[in-house]
Short mmCIF file of C-alpha atoms in Angstrom, two decimals:
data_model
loop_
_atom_site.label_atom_id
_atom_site.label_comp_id
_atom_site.label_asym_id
_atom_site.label_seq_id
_atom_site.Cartn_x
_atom_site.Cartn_y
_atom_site.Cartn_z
CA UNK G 10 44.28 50.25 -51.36
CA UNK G 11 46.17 52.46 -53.70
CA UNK G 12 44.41 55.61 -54.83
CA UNK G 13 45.54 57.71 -58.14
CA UNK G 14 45.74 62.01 -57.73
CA UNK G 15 46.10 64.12 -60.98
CA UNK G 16 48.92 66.04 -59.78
CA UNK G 17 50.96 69.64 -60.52
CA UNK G 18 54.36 68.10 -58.85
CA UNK G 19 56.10 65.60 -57.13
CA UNK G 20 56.00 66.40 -53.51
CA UNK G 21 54.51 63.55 -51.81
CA UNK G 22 51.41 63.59 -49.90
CA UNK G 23 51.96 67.84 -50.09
CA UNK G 24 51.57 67.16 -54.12
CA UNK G 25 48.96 69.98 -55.34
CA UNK G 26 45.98 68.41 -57.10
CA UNK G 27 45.62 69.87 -60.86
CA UNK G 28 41.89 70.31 -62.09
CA UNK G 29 42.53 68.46 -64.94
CA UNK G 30 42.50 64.70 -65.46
CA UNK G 31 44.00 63.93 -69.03
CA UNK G 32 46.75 66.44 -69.34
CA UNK G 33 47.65 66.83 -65.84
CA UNK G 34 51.73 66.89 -65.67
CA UNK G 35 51.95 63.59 -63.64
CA UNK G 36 49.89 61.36 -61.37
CA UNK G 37 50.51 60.26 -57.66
CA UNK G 38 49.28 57.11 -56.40
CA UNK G 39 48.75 56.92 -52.85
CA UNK G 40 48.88 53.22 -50.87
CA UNK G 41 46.63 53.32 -48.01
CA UNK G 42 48.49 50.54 -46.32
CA UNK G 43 51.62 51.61 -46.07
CA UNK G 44 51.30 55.70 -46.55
CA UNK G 45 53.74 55.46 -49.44
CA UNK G 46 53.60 57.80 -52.93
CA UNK G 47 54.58 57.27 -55.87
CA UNK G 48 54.74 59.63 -58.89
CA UNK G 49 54.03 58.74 -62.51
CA UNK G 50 54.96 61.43 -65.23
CA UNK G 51 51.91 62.50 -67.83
CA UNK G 52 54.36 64.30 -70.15
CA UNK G 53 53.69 62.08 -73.15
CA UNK G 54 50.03 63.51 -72.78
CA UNK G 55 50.19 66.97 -72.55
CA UNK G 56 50.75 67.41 -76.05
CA UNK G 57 48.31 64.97 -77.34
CA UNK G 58 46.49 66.56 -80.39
CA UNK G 59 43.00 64.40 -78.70
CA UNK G 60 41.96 61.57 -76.48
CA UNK G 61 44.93 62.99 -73.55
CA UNK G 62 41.91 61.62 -71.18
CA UNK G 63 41.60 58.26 -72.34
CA UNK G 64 45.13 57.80 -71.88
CA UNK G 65 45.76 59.18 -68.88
CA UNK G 66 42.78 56.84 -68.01
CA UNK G 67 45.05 53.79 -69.32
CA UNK G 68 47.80 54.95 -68.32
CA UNK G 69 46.45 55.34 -64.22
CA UNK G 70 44.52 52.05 -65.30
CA UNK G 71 48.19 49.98 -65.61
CA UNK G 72 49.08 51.24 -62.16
CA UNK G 73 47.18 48.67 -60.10
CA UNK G 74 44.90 51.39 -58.63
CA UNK G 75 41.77 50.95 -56.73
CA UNK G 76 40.17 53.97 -56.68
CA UNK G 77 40.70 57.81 -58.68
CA UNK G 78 40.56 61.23 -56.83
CA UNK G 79 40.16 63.98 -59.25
CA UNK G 80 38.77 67.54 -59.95
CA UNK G 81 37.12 66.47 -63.05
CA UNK G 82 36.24 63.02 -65.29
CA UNK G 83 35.40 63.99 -68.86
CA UNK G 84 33.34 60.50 -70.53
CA UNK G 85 35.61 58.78 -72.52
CA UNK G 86 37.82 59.08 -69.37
CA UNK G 87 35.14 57.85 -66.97
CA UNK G 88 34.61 55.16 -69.26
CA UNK G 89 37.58 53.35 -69.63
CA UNK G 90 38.45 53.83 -65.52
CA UNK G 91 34.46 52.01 -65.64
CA UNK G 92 35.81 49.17 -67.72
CA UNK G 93 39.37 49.02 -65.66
CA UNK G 94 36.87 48.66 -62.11
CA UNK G 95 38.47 51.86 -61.12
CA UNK G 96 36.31 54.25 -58.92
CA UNK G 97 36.21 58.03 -59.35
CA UNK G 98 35.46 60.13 -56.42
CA UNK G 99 35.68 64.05 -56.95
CA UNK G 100 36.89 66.08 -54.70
CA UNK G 101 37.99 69.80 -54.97
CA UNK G 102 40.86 69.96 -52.78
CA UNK G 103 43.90 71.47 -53.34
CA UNK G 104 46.91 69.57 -51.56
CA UNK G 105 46.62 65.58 -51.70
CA UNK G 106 46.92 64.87 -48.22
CA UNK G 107 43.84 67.05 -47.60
CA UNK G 108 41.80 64.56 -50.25
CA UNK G 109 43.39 61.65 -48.63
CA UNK G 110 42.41 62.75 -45.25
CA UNK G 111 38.97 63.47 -46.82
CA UNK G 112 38.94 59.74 -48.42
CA UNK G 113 39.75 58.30 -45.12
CA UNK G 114 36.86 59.63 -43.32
CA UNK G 115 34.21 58.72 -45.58
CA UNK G 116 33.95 62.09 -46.66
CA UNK G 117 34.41 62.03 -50.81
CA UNK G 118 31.63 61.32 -53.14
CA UNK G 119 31.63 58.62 -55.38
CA UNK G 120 30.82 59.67 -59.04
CA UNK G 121 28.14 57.49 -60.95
CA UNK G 122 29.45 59.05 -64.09
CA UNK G 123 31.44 61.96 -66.04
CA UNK G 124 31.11 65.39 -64.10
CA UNK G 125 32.06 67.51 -67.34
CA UNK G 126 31.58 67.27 -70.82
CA UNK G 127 34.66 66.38 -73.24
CA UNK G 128 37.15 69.29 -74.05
CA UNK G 129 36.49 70.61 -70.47
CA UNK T 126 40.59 74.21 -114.64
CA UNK T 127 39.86 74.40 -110.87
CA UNK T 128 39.49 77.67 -109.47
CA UNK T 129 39.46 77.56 -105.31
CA UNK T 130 37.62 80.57 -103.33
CA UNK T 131 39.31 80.62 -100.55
CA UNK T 132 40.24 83.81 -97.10
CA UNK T 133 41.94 83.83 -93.97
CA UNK T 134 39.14 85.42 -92.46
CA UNK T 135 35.46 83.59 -92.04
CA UNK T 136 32.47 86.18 -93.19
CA UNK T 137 34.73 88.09 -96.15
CA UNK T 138 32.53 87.09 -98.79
CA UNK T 139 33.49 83.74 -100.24
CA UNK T 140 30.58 82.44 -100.97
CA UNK T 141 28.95 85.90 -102.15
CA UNK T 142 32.09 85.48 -104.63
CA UNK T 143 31.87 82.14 -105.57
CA UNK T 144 28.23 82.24 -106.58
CA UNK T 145 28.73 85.37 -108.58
CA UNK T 146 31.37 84.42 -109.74
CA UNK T 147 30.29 81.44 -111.04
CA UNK T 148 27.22 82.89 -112.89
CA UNK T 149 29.40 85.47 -114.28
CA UNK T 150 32.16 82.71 -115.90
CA UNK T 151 29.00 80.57 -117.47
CA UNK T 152 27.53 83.97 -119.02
CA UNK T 153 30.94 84.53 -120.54
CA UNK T 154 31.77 81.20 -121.67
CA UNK T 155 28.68 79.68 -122.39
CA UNK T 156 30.55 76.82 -120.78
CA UNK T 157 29.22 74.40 -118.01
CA UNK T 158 30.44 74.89 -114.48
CA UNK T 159 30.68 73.17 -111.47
CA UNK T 160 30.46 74.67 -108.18
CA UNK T 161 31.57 72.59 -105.03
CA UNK T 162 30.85 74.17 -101.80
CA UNK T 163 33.50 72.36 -99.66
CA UNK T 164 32.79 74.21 -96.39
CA UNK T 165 31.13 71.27 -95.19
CA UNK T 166 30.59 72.67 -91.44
CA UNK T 167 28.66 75.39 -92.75
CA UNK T 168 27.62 74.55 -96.16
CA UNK T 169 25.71 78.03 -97.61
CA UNK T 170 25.79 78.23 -101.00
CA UNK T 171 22.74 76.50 -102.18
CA UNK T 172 21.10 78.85 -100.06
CA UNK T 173 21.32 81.80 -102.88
CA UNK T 174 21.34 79.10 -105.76
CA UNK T 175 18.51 77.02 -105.56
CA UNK T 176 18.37 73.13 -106.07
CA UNK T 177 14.83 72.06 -107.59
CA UNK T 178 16.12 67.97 -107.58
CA UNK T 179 18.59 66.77 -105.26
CA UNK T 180 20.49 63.60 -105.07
CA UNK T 181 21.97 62.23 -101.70
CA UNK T 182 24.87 60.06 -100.79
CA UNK T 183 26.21 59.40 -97.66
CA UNK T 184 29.66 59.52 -97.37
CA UNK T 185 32.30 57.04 -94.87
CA UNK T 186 35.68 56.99 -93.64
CA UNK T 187 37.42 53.61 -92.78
CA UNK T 188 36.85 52.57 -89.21
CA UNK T 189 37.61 49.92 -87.34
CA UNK T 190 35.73 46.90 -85.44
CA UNK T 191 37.54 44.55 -82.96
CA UNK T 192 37.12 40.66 -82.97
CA UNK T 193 37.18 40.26 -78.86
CA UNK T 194 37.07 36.30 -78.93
CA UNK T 195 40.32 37.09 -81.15
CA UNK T 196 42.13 39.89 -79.38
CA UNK T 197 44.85 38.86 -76.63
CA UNK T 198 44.68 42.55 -74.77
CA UNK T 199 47.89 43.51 -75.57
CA UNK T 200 47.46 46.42 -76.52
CA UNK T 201 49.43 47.16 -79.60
CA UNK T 202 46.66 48.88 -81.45
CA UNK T 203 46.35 51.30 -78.74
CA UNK T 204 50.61 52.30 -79.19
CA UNK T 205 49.94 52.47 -82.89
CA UNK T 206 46.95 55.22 -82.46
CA UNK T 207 48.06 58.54 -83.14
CA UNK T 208 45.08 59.92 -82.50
CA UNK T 209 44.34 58.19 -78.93
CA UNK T 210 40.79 56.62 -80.24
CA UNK T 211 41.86 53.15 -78.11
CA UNK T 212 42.65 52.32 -74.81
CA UNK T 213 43.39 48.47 -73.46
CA UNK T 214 42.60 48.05 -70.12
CA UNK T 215 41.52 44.65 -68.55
CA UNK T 216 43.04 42.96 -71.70
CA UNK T 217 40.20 44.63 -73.12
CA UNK T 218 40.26 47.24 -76.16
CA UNK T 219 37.96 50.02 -75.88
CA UNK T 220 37.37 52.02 -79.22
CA UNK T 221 36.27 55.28 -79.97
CA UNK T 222 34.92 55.99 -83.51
CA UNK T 223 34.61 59.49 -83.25
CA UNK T 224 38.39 60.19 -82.45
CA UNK T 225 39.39 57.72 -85.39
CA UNK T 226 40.90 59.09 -88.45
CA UNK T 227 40.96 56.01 -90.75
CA UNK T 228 44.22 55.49 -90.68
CA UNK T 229 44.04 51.44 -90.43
CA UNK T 230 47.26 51.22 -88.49
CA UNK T 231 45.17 49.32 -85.68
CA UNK T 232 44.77 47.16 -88.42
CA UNK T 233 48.51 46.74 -89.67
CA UNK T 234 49.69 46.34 -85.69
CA UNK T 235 47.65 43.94 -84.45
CA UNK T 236 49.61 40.36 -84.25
CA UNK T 237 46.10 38.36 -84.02
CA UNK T 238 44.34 39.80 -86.79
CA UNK T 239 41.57 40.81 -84.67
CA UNK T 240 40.79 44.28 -85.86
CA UNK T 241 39.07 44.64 -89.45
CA UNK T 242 38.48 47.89 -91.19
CA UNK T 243 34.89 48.96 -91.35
CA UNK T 244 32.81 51.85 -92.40
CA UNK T 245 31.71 54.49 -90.87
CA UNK T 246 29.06 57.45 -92.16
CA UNK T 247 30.67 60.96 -91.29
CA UNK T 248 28.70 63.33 -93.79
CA UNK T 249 26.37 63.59 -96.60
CA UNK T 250 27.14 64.93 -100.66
CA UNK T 251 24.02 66.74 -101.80
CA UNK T 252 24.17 67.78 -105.90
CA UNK T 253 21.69 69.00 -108.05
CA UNK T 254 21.84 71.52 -110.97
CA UNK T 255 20.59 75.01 -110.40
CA UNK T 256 17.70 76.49 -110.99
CA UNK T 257 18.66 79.78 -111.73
CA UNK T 258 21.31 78.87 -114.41
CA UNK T 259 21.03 75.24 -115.26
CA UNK T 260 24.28 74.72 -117.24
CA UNK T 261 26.05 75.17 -113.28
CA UNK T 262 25.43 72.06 -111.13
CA UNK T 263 26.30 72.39 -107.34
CA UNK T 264 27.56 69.76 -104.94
CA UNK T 265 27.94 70.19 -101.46
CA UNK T 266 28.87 68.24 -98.03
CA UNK T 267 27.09 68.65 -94.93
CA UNK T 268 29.16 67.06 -91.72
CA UNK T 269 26.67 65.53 -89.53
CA UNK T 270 26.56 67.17 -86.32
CA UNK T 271 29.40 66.69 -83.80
CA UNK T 272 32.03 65.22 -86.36
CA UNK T 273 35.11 66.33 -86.60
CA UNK T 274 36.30 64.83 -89.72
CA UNK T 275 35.77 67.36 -92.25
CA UNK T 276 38.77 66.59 -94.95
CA UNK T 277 37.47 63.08 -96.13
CA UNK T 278 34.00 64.62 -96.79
CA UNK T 279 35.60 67.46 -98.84
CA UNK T 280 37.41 64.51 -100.55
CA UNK T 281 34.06 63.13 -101.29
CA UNK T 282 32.44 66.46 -102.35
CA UNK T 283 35.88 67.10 -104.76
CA UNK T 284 35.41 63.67 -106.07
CA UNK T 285 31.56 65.35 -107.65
CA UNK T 286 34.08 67.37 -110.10
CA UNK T 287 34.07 65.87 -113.93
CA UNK T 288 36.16 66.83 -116.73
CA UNK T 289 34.05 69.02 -119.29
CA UNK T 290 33.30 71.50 -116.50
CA UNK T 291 35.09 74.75 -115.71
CA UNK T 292 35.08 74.08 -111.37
CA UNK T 293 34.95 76.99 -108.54
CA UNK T 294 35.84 75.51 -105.22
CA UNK T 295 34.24 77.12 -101.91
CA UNK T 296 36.72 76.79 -99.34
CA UNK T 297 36.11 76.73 -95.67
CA UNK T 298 37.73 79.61 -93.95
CA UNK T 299 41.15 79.45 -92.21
CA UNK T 300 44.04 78.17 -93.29
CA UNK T 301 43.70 74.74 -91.19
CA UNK T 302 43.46 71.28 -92.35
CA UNK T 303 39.80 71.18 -94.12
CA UNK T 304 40.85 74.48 -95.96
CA UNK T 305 44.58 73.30 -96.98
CA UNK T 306 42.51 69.81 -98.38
CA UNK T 307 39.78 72.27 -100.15
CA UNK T 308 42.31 73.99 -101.72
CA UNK T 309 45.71 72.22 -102.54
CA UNK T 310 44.53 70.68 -106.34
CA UNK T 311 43.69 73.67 -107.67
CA UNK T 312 45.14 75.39 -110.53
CA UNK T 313 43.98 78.98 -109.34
CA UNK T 314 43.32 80.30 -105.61
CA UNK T 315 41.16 83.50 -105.23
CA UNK T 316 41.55 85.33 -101.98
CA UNK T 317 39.19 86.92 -100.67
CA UNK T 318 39.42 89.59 -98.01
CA UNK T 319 38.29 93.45 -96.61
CA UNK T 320 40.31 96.25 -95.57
CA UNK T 321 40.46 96.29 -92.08
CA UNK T 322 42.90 94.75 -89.82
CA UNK T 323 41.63 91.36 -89.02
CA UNK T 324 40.93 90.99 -92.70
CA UNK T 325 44.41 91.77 -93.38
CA UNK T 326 46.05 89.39 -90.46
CA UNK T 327 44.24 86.42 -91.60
CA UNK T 328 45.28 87.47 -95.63
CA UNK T 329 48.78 87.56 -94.83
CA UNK T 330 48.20 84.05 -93.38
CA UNK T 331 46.26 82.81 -96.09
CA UNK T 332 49.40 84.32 -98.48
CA UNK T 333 51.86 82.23 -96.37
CA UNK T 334 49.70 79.18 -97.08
CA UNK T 335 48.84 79.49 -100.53
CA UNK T 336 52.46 80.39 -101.48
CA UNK T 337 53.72 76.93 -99.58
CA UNK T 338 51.11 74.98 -101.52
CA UNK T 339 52.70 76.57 -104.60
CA UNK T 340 49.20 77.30 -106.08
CA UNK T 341 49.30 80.61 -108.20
CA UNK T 342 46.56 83.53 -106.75
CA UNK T 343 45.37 86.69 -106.71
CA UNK T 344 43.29 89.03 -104.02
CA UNK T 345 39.60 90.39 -104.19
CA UNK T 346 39.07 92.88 -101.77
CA UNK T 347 35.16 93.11 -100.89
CA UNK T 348 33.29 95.66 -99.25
CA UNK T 349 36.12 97.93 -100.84
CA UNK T 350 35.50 101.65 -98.77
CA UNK T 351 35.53 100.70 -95.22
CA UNK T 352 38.65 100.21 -92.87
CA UNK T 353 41.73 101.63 -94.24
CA UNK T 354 44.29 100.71 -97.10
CA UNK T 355 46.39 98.51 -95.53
CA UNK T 356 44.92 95.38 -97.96
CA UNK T 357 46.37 97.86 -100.71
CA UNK T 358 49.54 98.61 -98.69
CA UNK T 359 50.10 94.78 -98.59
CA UNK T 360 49.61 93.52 -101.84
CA UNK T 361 51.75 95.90 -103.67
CA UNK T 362 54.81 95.21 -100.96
CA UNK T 363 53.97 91.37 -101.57
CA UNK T 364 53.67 92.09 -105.08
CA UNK T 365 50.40 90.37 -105.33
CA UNK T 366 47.32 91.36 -107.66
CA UNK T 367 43.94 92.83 -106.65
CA UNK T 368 41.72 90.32 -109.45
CA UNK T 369 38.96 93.29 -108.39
CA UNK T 370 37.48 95.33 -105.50
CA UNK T 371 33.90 94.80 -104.80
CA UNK T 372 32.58 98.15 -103.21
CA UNK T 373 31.06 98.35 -99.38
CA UNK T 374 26.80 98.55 -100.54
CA UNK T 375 23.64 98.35 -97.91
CA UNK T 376 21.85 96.74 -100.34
CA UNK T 377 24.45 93.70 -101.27
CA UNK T 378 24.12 93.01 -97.63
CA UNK T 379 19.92 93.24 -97.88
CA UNK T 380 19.90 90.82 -100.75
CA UNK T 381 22.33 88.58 -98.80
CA UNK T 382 19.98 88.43 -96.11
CA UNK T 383 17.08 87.27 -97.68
CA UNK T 384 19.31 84.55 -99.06
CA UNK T 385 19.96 86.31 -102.91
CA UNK T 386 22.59 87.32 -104.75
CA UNK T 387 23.65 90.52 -105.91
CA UNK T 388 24.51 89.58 -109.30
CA UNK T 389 22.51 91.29 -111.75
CA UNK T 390 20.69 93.21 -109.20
CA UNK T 391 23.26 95.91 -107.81
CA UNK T 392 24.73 97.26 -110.80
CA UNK T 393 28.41 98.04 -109.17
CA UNK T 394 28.69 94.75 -107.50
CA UNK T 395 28.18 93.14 -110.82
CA UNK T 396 30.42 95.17 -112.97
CA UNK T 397 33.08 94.31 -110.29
CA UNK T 398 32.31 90.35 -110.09
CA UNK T 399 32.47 91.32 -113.88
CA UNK T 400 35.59 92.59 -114.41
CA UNK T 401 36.93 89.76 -112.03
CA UNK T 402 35.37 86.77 -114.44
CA UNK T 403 36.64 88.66 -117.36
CA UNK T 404 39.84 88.87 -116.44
CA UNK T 405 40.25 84.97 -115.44
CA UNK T 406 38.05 83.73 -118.73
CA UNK T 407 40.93 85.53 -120.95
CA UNK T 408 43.71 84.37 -118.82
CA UNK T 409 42.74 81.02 -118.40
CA UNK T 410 41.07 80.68 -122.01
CA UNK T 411 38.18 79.31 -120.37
#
């Protein structure tokens, strides 16, 4: 299963998470078979004048992921992961391998729909 | 001739201009005028001139609506959005109307034809002539709640302006887009600011803007007598003229409140607003 992080930096499963979900600097995806990362750049969405969320959404969306582990979900966000059969889980940890950890056990909550409004 | 009201700074007293203003230029000229209130997020000045008859009509913008059985998925549309209002996932488009700007390029990028332009309502234009001075007819736009598309419905409300009528322009503060599209065919922009600091800050911004749009202006100063004389300091480095200084008065702000104008009611307000419509009707040979 490969899960997608909003990430600060590159480092691997010691990546910090960032709180936000469309301009985050970069994604990580992590493969639960085979413990591997790998790091996608968000830099042609930080200076998005709007909609940074929906393409970070598309963007994580063409990356073959299962499942999303992030801070926050604004709507349009949440909506097109809905469409792409990806599933948010929220989780307010700080380091990745602390929310993979978490993901492993059961322990994350699976969202049933945006946690904040647009513009968060 | 197209006269714009415009500040930097919200709350300086555009509208209390405008509607004076207005009122003053028809007693002088005996000449119909047209005011457009293009602050279409917070339309106010048919609240101190009232509108007995009004006439409605909604206003669009060009959207867009996707033929699925058509579309392939590949996404094209969503590279060709600027403004991030599509996202293809699934080999699916997903649209969002409220981040689209009209653009069409959707429509010019997709390979199957699938995407057709459409309308979509963003606003309403409300005219009527006035009650207090029937020879001035107002239009205004109100942006339905939650849109952010405020130049096409300034287009619209612009569009209300016809050729016999001497037309002052509300502008919405700032200096952003909606203001820039309120004000950039005019033939005259009127400032509008107070002495005190932020009222300067946002003036020198609303200079910088004016002067790029090449638009010939002047300042009013309102509630002249509080702050300091910065404003004064600023125009005479920058060379610019003070059109007239409308005095700092407890009752101009009463009146306001109960949704009236000062004009012919406060006698130094008026001889300012006065001196102001004088000066333009003689200039302008209005």
């Amino acid at each position: 299963m490969r899960i997608a992080f909003c990430v600060q930096n590159d480092k691997g499963v010691d990546s910090t998470i960032d709180s936000r979900f469309g301009r985050s600097p970069g994604f990580l995806v992590y493969d639960t078979d085979d413990e591997s990362t790998t790091y996608f750049t968000n830099a042609q969405n930080l200076s998005a004048p709007q909609g940074a969320g929906i393409q970070s959404a598309q963007t994580i969306a063409a990356q073959n992921v299962q499942a999303v582990v992030a801070h926050n979900c604004g709507p349009k966000a949440y909506q097109v992961l809905l469409q792409a059969g990806i599933e948010v889980y929220m989780s307010q940890d700080t380091i990745v391998k602390e929310a993979v950890q978490k993901f492993k056990n059961g322990e994350l909550e699976k969202a049933a729909s945006s946690n904040v409004p647009g513009h968060w | 001739m197209r006269i714009a009201i415009a500040s930097g700074k919200g709350g300086t007293g555009k509208t209390t201009v405008t509607v004076s203003l207005s009122l003053a230029i028809q007693e002088l000229t005996k000449k119909p005028v047209t005011i457009l209130d293009c602050d279409v997020e917070e339309p106010n000045a048919h609240i101190f001139l009232s509108l007995p008859k009004k006439q409605l009509e909604t206003a669009t913008i060009q959207s867009c609506s996707f033929d699925t059985e058509t579309c392939t998925g590949c996404g094209r549309c969503s590279d060709a959005c600027r403004f991030n209002a599509i996202a293809v996932v699934k080999k699916k488009p997903i649209f969002f109307s409220d981040m689209c700007h009209g653009c069409g390029g959707c429509i010019l990028a997709c390979p199957e034809n699938a995407i057709t332009g459409t309308q979509r309502e963003i606003g309403t234009v409300i005219s009527g002539d006035v009650q207090e001075n029937p020879s001035i007819d107002l239009h205004y736009g109100l942006l339905n709640v939650g849109e952010i598309m405020a130049p096409p419905l300034i287009e619209s409300v612009l569009a209300k302006e016809h050729t016999d009528s001497i037309t002052i322009i509300d502008s919405p503060p700032g200096t952003s887009c909606p203001m820039v599209q309120a004000v950039r065919t005019s033939d005259y922009v009127i400032l509008v600011t107070e002495p005190t600091a932020f009222g300067l800050n946002d003036l020198k911004i609303a200079v910088e803007t004016v002067r790029l749009l090449q638009i010939p202006f002047s300042v009013i100063i309102n509630r002249e007598g509080i702050g300091d004389d910065r404003v004064h300091r600023f125009c005479q480095q920058e060379n610019i003229e003070i059109l007239t200084e409308i005095p700092q008065s407890r009752n101009v702000a009463i009146l306001y409140s109960k949704g009236q104008t000062a004009w012919k009611k406060e006698q130094d307000f008026t001889k300012a607003v006065q001196k102001a419509g004088t000066l333009l009707v003689e200039r302008f040979h209005l």
